[in-house]
Short mmCIF file of C-alpha atoms in Angstrom, two decimals:
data_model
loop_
_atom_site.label_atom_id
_atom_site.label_comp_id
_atom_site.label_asym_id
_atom_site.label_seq_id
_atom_site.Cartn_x
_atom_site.Cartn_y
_atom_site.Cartn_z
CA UNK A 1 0.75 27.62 15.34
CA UNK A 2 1.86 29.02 18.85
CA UNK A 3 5.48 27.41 19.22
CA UNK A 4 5.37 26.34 22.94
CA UNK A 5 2.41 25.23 25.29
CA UNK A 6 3.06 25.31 29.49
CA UNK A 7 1.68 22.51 31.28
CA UNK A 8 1.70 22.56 35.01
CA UNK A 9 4.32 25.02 34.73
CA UNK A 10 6.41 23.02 32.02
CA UNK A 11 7.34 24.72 29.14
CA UNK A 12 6.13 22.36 26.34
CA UNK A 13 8.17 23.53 22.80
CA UNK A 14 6.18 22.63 19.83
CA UNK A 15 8.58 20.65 16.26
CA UNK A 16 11.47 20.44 19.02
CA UNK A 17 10.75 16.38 19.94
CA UNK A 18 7.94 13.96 20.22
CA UNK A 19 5.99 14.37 23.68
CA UNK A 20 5.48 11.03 25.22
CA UNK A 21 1.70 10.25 26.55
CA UNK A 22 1.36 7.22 28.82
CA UNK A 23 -1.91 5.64 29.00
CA UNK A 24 -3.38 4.51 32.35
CA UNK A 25 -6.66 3.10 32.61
CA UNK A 26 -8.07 2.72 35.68
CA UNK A 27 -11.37 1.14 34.64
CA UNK A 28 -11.61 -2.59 35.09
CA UNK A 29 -13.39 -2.73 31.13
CA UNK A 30 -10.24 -1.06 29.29
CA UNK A 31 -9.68 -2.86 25.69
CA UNK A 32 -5.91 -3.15 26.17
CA UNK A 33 -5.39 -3.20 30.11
CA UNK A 34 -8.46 -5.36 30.89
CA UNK A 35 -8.47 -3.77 34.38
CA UNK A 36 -4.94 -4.41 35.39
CA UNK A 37 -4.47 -0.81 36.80
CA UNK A 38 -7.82 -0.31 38.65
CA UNK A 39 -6.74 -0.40 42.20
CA UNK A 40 -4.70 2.74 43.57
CA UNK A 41 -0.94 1.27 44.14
CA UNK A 42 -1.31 -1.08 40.77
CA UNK A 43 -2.52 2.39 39.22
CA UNK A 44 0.53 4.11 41.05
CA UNK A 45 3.32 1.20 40.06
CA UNK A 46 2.28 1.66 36.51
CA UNK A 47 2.37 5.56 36.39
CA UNK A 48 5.82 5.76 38.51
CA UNK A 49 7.18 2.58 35.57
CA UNK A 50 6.10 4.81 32.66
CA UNK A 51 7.86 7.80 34.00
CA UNK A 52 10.98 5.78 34.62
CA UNK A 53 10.27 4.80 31.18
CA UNK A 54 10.21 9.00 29.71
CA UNK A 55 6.87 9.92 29.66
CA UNK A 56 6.80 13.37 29.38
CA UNK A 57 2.49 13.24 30.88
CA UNK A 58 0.29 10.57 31.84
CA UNK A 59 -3.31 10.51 31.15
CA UNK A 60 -5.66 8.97 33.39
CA UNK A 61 -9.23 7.62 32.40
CA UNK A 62 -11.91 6.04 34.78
CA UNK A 63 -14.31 5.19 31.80
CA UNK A 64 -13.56 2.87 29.02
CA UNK A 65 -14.04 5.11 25.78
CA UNK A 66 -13.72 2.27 23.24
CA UNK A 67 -15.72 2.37 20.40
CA UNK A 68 -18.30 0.16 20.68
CA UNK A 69 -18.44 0.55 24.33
CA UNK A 70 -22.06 0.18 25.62
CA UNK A 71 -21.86 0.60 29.36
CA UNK A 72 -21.76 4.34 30.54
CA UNK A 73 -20.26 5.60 33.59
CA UNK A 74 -21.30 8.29 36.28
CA UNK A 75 -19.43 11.34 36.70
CA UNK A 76 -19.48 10.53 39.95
CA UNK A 77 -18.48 6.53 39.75
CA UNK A 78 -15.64 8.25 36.87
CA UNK A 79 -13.86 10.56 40.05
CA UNK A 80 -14.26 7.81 42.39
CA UNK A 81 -11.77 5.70 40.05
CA UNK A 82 -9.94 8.19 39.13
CA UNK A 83 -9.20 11.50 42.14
CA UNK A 84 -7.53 8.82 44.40
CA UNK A 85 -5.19 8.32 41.93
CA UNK A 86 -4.50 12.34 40.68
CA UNK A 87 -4.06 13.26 44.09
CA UNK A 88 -1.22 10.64 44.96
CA UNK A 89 0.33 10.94 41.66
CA UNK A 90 0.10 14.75 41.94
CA UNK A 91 2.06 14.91 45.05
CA UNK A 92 4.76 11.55 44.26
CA UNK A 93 5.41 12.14 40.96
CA UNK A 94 6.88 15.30 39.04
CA UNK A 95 5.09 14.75 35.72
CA UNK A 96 1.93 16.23 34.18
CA UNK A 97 -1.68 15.04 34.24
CA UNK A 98 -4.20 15.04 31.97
CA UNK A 99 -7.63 13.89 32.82
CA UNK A 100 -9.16 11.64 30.36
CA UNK A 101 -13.19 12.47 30.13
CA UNK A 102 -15.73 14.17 28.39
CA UNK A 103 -17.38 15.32 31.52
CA UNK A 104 -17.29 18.87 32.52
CA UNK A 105 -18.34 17.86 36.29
CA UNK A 106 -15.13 14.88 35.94
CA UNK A 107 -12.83 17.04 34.19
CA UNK A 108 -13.20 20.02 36.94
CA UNK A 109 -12.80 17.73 40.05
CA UNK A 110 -9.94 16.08 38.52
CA UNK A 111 -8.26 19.32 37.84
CA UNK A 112 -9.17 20.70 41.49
CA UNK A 113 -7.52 16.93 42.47
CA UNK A 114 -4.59 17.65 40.61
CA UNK A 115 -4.64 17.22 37.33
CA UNK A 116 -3.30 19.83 34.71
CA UNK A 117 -4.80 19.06 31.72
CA UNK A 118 -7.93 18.08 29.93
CA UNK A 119 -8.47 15.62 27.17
CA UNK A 120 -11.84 15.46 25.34
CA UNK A 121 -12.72 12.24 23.40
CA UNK A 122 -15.73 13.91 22.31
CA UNK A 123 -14.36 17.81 21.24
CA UNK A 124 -15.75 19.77 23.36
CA UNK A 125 -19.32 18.58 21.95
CA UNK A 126 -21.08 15.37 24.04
CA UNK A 127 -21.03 18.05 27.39
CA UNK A 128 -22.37 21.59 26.76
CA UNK A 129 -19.93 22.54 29.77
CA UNK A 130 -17.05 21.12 29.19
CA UNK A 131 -15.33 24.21 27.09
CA UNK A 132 -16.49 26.72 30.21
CA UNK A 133 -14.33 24.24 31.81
CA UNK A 134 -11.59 24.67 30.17
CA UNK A 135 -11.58 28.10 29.71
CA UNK A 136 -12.20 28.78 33.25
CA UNK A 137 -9.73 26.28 34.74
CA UNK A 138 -7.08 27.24 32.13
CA UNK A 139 -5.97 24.57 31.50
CA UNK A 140 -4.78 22.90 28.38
CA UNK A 141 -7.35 21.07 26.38
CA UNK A 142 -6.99 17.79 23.54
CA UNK A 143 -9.46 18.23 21.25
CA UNK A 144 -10.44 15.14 19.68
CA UNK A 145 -12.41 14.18 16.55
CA UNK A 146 -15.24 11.43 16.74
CA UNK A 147 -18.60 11.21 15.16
CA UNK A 148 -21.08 8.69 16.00
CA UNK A 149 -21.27 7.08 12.60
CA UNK A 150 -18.26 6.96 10.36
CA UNK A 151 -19.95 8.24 7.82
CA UNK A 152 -17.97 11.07 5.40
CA UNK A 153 -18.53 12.90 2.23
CA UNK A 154 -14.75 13.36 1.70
CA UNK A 155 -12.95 12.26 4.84
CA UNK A 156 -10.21 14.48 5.37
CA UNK A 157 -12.33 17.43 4.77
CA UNK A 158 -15.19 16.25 6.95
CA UNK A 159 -12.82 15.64 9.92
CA UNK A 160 -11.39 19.49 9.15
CA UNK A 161 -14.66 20.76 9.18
CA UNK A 162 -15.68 18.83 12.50
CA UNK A 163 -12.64 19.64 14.04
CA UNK A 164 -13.10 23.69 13.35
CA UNK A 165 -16.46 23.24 14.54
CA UNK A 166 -15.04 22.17 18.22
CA UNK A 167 -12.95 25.13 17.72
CA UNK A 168 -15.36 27.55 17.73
CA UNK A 169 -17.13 25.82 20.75
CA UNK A 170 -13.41 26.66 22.57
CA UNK A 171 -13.15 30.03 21.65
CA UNK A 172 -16.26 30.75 22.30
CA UNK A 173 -16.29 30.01 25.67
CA UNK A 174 -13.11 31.35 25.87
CA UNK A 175 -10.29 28.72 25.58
CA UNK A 176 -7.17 30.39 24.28
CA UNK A 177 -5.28 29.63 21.18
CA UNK A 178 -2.23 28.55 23.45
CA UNK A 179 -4.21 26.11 25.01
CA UNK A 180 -5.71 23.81 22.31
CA UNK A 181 -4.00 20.51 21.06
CA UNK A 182 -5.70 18.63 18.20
CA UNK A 183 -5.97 14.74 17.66
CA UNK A 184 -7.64 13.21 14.47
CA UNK A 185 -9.27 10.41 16.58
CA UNK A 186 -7.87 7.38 15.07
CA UNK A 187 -10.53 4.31 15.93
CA UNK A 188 -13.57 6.54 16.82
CA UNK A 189 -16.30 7.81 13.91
CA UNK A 190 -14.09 5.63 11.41
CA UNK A 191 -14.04 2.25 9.88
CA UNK A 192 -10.18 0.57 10.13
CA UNK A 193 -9.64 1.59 6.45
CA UNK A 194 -10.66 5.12 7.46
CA UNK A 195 -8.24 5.15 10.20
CA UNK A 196 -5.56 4.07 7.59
CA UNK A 197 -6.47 6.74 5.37
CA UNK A 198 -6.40 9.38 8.89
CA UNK A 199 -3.07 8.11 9.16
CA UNK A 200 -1.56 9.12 5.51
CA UNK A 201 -2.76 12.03 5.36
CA UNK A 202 -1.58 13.14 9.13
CA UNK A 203 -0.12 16.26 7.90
CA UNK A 204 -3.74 17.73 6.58
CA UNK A 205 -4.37 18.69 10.39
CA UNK A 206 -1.30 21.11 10.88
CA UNK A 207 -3.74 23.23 8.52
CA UNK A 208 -5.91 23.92 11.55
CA UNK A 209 -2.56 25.49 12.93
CA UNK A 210 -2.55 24.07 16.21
CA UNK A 211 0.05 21.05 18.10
CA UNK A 212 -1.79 17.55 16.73
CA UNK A 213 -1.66 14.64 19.09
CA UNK A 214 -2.15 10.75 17.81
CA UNK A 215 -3.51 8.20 19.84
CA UNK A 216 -3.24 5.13 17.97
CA UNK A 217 -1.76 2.77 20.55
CA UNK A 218 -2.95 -0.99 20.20
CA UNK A 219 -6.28 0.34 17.93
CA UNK A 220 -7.94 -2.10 16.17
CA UNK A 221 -7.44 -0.69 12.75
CA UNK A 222 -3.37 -2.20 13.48
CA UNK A 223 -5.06 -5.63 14.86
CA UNK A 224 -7.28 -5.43 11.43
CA UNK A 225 -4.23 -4.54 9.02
CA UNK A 226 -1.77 -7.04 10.62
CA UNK A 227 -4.47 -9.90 11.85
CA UNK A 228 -3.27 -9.43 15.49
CA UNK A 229 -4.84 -9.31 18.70
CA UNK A 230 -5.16 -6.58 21.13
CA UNK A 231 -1.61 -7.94 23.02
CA UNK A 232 0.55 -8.14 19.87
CA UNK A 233 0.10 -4.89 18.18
CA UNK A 234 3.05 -3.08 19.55
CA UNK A 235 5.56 -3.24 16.57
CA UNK A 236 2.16 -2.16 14.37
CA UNK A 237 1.66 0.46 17.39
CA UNK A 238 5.70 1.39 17.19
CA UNK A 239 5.51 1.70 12.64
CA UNK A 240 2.59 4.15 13.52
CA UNK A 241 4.28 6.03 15.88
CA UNK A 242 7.34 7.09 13.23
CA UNK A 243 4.73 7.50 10.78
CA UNK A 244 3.07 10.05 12.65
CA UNK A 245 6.24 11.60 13.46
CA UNK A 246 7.12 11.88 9.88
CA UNK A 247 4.32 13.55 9.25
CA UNK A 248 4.82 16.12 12.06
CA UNK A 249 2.78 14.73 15.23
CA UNK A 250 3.60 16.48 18.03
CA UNK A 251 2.72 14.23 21.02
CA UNK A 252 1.88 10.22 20.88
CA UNK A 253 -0.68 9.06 23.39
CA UNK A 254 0.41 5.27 23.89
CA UNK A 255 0.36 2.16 26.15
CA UNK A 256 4.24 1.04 25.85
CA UNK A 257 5.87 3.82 27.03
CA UNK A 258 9.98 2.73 26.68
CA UNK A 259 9.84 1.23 23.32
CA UNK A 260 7.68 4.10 21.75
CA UNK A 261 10.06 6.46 23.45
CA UNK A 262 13.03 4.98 22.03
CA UNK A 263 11.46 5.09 18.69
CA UNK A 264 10.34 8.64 18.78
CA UNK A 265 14.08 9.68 19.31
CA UNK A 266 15.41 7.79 16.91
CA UNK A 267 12.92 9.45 13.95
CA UNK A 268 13.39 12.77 16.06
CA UNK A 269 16.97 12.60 15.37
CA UNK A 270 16.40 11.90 11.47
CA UNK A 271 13.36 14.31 10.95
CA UNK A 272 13.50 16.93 13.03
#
């Protein structure tokens, strides 16, 4: 695995600490915000709190990529929610930005807005373009797993394979090594018990060789495991987030930015 990663000129060094991810939806379906961030200065208020807070990026999405989510959105509806907000943040706030979308037209407006990274729920597959995209704009791109039935053979080894798959995708179009970040996809192509299963065996994706990012803030299969609705999963959300740690995550994609931060330093400081 490359040992260091530069985001918008940010040298990102890889088994050092846990990267912070704040979430900000600016749709008004999200599962977990239920549109609370969907006009520009509630969108900016949020992004400036979870900087305050330590995010290291924040990663902004204009469509709701739930599982289970029926109603599709435009590329062009997507930027519309989402460029106002890149372009203040870009120029207000000293912090990275990744783009949330599996879009090709999205994910190239939003870095010409000013976005600096790109973050696929799809890997590279759902938009033929996307990985010119990337390779063009290079940028950094998340690679996520999903499938559209959770379906497996053997799990683990499924998820490997379809995760090498949207490698080759990359470098075939050109994406360098230095620029790929993998996440397992925790909630999408999986049942809750497959999530769970995702989750002990975290370390199988540092195979691969490349930085692994978890996004399993709030998810459903916590909400399933604990009996909990969507607004009291953060202690499930915060036992995840050492977990994954533990088992060598290198970034954590979540909704409460402080108390996930103060948890990642505190296994940081034991583990690593």
């Amino acid at each position: 695995m490359k040992d260091r990663m530069t985001i918008a000129g940010k040298t990102w060094e890889w088994g050092r600490k846990t990267f912070i991810m704040g979430i900000l939806n600016v749709t008004p379906d999200s599962f977990s915000d239920g549109g609370r961030f969907s006009n520009l200065e509630a969108a900016l208020a949020q992004a400036s709190r979870m900087k305050a807070e330590g995010a290291d990026i924040i990663d902004i999405g204009g469509e709701s990529t739930r599982p289970g989510a029926t109603d599709t959105v435009t590329a062009d509806e997507e930027l519309r929610r989402i460029v106002p907000v890149i372009q203040r943040l870009s120029k207000d706030i000293e912090i990275p930005i990744s783009v949330d979308t599996y879009k090709a037209k999205t994910a190239r407006l939003a870095i010409g807005a000013g976005a600096h990274m790109i973050n696929d729920v799809w890997g590279l597959k759902k938009d033929p373009e996307m990985a010119e995209v990337a390779a063009s704009l290079k940028v950094p791109v998340c690679i996520m797993h999903n499938r559209e039935t959770p379906v497996y053979a053997n799990l683990m080894k499924d998820i490997l394979l379809d995760l090498e798959q949207s490698l080759e995708i990359a470098f075939k179009a050109g994406v360098k090594e230095e620029r790929i970040i993998l996440d397992p996809g925790i909630g999408f192509g999986k049942t809750w018990e497959q999530s769970l299963l995702v989750m002990r065996n975290l370390e199988m994706l540092r195979e691969l060789g490349f930085p692994v990012l978890l996004g399993a803030s709030r998810k459903s299969f916590i909400g399933k495991t604990l009996g909990l609705e969507v607004q009291d999963r953060l202690e499930g959300t915060l036992a995840v987030t050492a977990i994954g740690i533990i088992k060598k995550v290198d970034i954590v994609r979540v909704h409460d930015v402080l108390g996930n931060v103060r948890v990642a330093r505190m296994t940081d400081k034991i583990v690593r």
